[in-house]
Amino acid sequence: SRLAYGTILTSYGVGAVAGSLAATRVGRGTSVAVVLLSAPMIMGAGFVGMAVSSSIPVLFVLAALVGGAESLLVIVYVTVRATYSPDELLGRIASTARVISLGLQPIGLLLAGVLIDVTSGTLTLAVVGVALGLVALAFVPSRALRQATLAGPEAHS
């Protein structure tokens, strides 16, 4: 129903706000690698959970978790990018990252749309969730990621 859909979207928004409010504390109190690797895994698990659940309360909670994890991911990622970028290149680095992100977004949306047409929205949500988890796992071996802190590269000198 529309009410259920609206409630689930609202819970995503509430989770996103909560995640953004917690980002500073979590980012400083937790390893950057843990945040940047676990947030997409939480999002992926949330999407898979939403794909297999039909319970409105469960969907409500999962949507809030996805929203919170996404806010944490973006805020910590942008903070790390700013921390490790030389001041004179920060604008170029940030704009390049944004162009790549916004440039790839329509491709992902197109692929998701095709997958929805060929299969179902449920399977597409599950595939997106699994893909998020796999992408995060691909970065687990990154030593630079494991060593990153919000204090910046000087902290490791």
Coordinates of C-alpha atoms in Angstrom, one line a residue:
S1 CA 0.0 0.0 0.0
R2 CA 1.0 3.6 -0.4
L3 CA 1.0 4.1 3.4
A4 CA 3.4 1.2 3.9
Y5 CA 5.6 2.5 1.1
G6 CA 5.6 6.0 2.5
T7 CA 6.4 4.7 6.0
I8 CA 9.3 2.6 4.8
L9 CA 10.7 5.6 2.9
T10 CA 10.3 7.8 6.0
S11 CA 12.2 5.2 8.1
Y12 CA 15.0 5.3 5.6
G13 CA 15.1 9.1 6.0
V14 CA 15.0 8.8 9.8
G15 CA 17.9 6.3 9.6
A16 CA 19.8 8.7 7.4
V17 CA 19.5 11.6 9.8
A18 CA 20.4 9.3 12.7
G19 CA 23.5 8.1 10.8
S20 CA 24.6 11.6 10.0
L21 CA 24.2 12.7 13.6
A22 CA 26.3 9.7 14.7
A23 CA 28.9 10.0 12.0
T24 CA 31.4 12.1 13.9
R25 CA 31.3 10.0 17.0
V26 CA 31.4 6.7 15.0
G27 CA 34.1 8.0 12.7
R28 CA 36.4 9.1 15.5
G29 CA 35.7 6.1 17.8
T30 CA 35.9 3.4 15.1
S31 CA 38.5 2.5 12.6
V32 CA 37.9 4.2 9.2
A33 CA 38.3 0.8 7.5
V34 CA 35.6 -0.7 9.7
V35 CA 33.2 2.0 8.9
L36 CA 34.0 2.1 5.1
L37 CA 33.8 -1.7 4.9
S38 CA 30.9 -2.5 7.2
A39 CA 28.6 0.3 6.1
P40 CA 28.1 -1.1 2.5
M41 CA 27.8 -4.6 4.0
I42 CA 25.1 -3.4 6.3
M43 CA 23.4 -1.7 3.4
G44 CA 23.7 -4.9 1.3
A45 CA 22.3 -7.1 4.1
G46 CA 19.5 -4.6 4.5
F47 CA 18.6 -4.8 0.8
V48 CA 18.7 -8.6 0.8
G49 CA 16.5 -8.6 3.9
M50 CA 14.1 -6.2 2.3
A51 CA 14.0 -8.5 -0.8
V52 CA 13.0 -11.5 1.3
S53 CA 10.7 -9.9 3.9
S54 CA 7.1 -8.9 3.5
S55 CA 6.7 -7.7 7.1
I56 CA 6.2 -4.0 7.3
P57 CA 7.9 -3.6 10.7
V58 CA 10.9 -5.5 9.5
L59 CA 11.0 -3.5 6.3
F60 CA 10.8 -0.3 8.4
V61 CA 13.8 -1.4 10.5
L62 CA 15.8 -2.5 7.5
A63 CA 15.2 0.7 5.6
A64 CA 16.3 2.7 8.7
L65 CA 19.5 0.6 8.9
V66 CA 20.2 1.2 5.2
G67 CA 19.7 4.9 5.6
G68 CA 21.9 5.1 8.6
A69 CA 24.7 3.0 7.1
E70 CA 24.6 5.1 3.9
S71 CA 24.9 8.4 5.8
L72 CA 27.8 7.0 7.8
L73 CA 29.5 5.7 4.7
V74 CA 29.2 9.0 2.8
I75 CA 30.2 11.3 5.6
V76 CA 33.3 9.2 6.7
Y77 CA 34.3 8.7 3.0
V78 CA 34.1 12.4 2.2
T79 CA 35.9 13.3 5.4
V80 CA 38.7 10.8 4.7
R81 CA 39.0 12.1 1.1
A82 CA 39.3 15.7 2.4
T83 CA 41.8 14.7 5.1
Y84 CA 44.1 12.9 2.6
S85 CA 43.9 15.4 -0.3
P86 CA 46.4 18.2 -0.5
D87 CA 44.6 21.5 0.1
E88 CA 45.5 22.8 -3.4
L89 CA 44.0 19.7 -5.1
L90 CA 40.9 19.2 -2.9
G91 CA 38.5 20.9 -5.2
R92 CA 39.7 18.9 -8.2
I93 CA 39.7 15.6 -6.4
A94 CA 36.2 16.2 -5.0
S95 CA 34.8 17.3 -8.3
T96 CA 36.4 14.4 -10.1
A97 CA 34.9 12.0 -7.6
R98 CA 31.5 13.6 -8.0
V99 CA 31.7 13.4 -11.8
I100 CA 32.6 9.7 -11.7
S101 CA 29.9 9.0 -9.1
L102 CA 27.2 10.9 -11.0
G103 CA 28.3 9.6 -14.3
L104 CA 28.1 6.0 -13.2
Q105 CA 24.8 6.4 -11.4
P106 CA 22.6 6.4 -14.6
I107 CA 24.4 3.2 -15.8
G108 CA 23.6 1.5 -12.5
L109 CA 20.0 2.7 -12.6
L110 CA 19.7 1.5 -16.2
L111 CA 21.1 -2.0 -15.3
A112 CA 18.7 -2.2 -12.3
G113 CA 15.8 -1.2 -14.5
V114 CA 16.7 -3.9 -17.1
L115 CA 17.1 -6.5 -14.3
I116 CA 13.7 -5.5 -12.9
D117 CA 12.1 -5.9 -16.3
V118 CA 13.8 -9.3 -16.9
T119 CA 13.2 -10.7 -13.4
S120 CA 11.6 -8.8 -10.5
G121 CA 12.1 -5.9 -8.1
T122 CA 12.7 -8.4 -5.3
L123 CA 15.5 -10.2 -7.1
T124 CA 17.0 -6.8 -8.2
L125 CA 17.1 -5.6 -4.6
A126 CA 18.8 -8.8 -3.5
V127 CA 21.3 -8.6 -6.4
V128 CA 22.1 -5.0 -5.5
G129 CA 22.5 -6.0 -1.8
V130 CA 24.9 -8.9 -2.6
A131 CA 26.9 -6.6 -5.0
L132 CA 27.3 -4.0 -2.3
G133 CA 28.7 -6.6 0.1
L134 CA 31.1 -8.0 -2.6
V135 CA 32.4 -4.6 -3.5
A136 CA 33.2 -4.0 0.2
L137 CA 34.9 -7.4 0.5
A138 CA 37.1 -6.5 -2.5
F139 CA 38.6 -3.7 -0.5
V140 CA 39.4 -5.7 2.6
P141 CA 43.0 -6.4 1.5
S142 CA 43.7 -2.6 1.1
R143 CA 46.5 -1.7 3.5
A144 CA 46.0 2.0 2.8
L145 CA 42.3 1.7 3.8
R146 CA 43.2 -0.2 7.0
Q147 CA 45.7 2.5 7.9
A148 CA 43.5 5.4 7.2
T149 CA 42.4 7.6 10.1
L150 CA 40.5 10.8 10.3
A151 CA 43.7 12.4 11.8
G152 CA 45.2 12.1 8.3
P153 CA 48.5 10.8 6.9
E154 CA 50.6 12.8 9.4
A155 CA 49.3 10.5 12.2
H156 CA 51.3 7.7 10.6
S157 CA 54.6 9.5 10.2

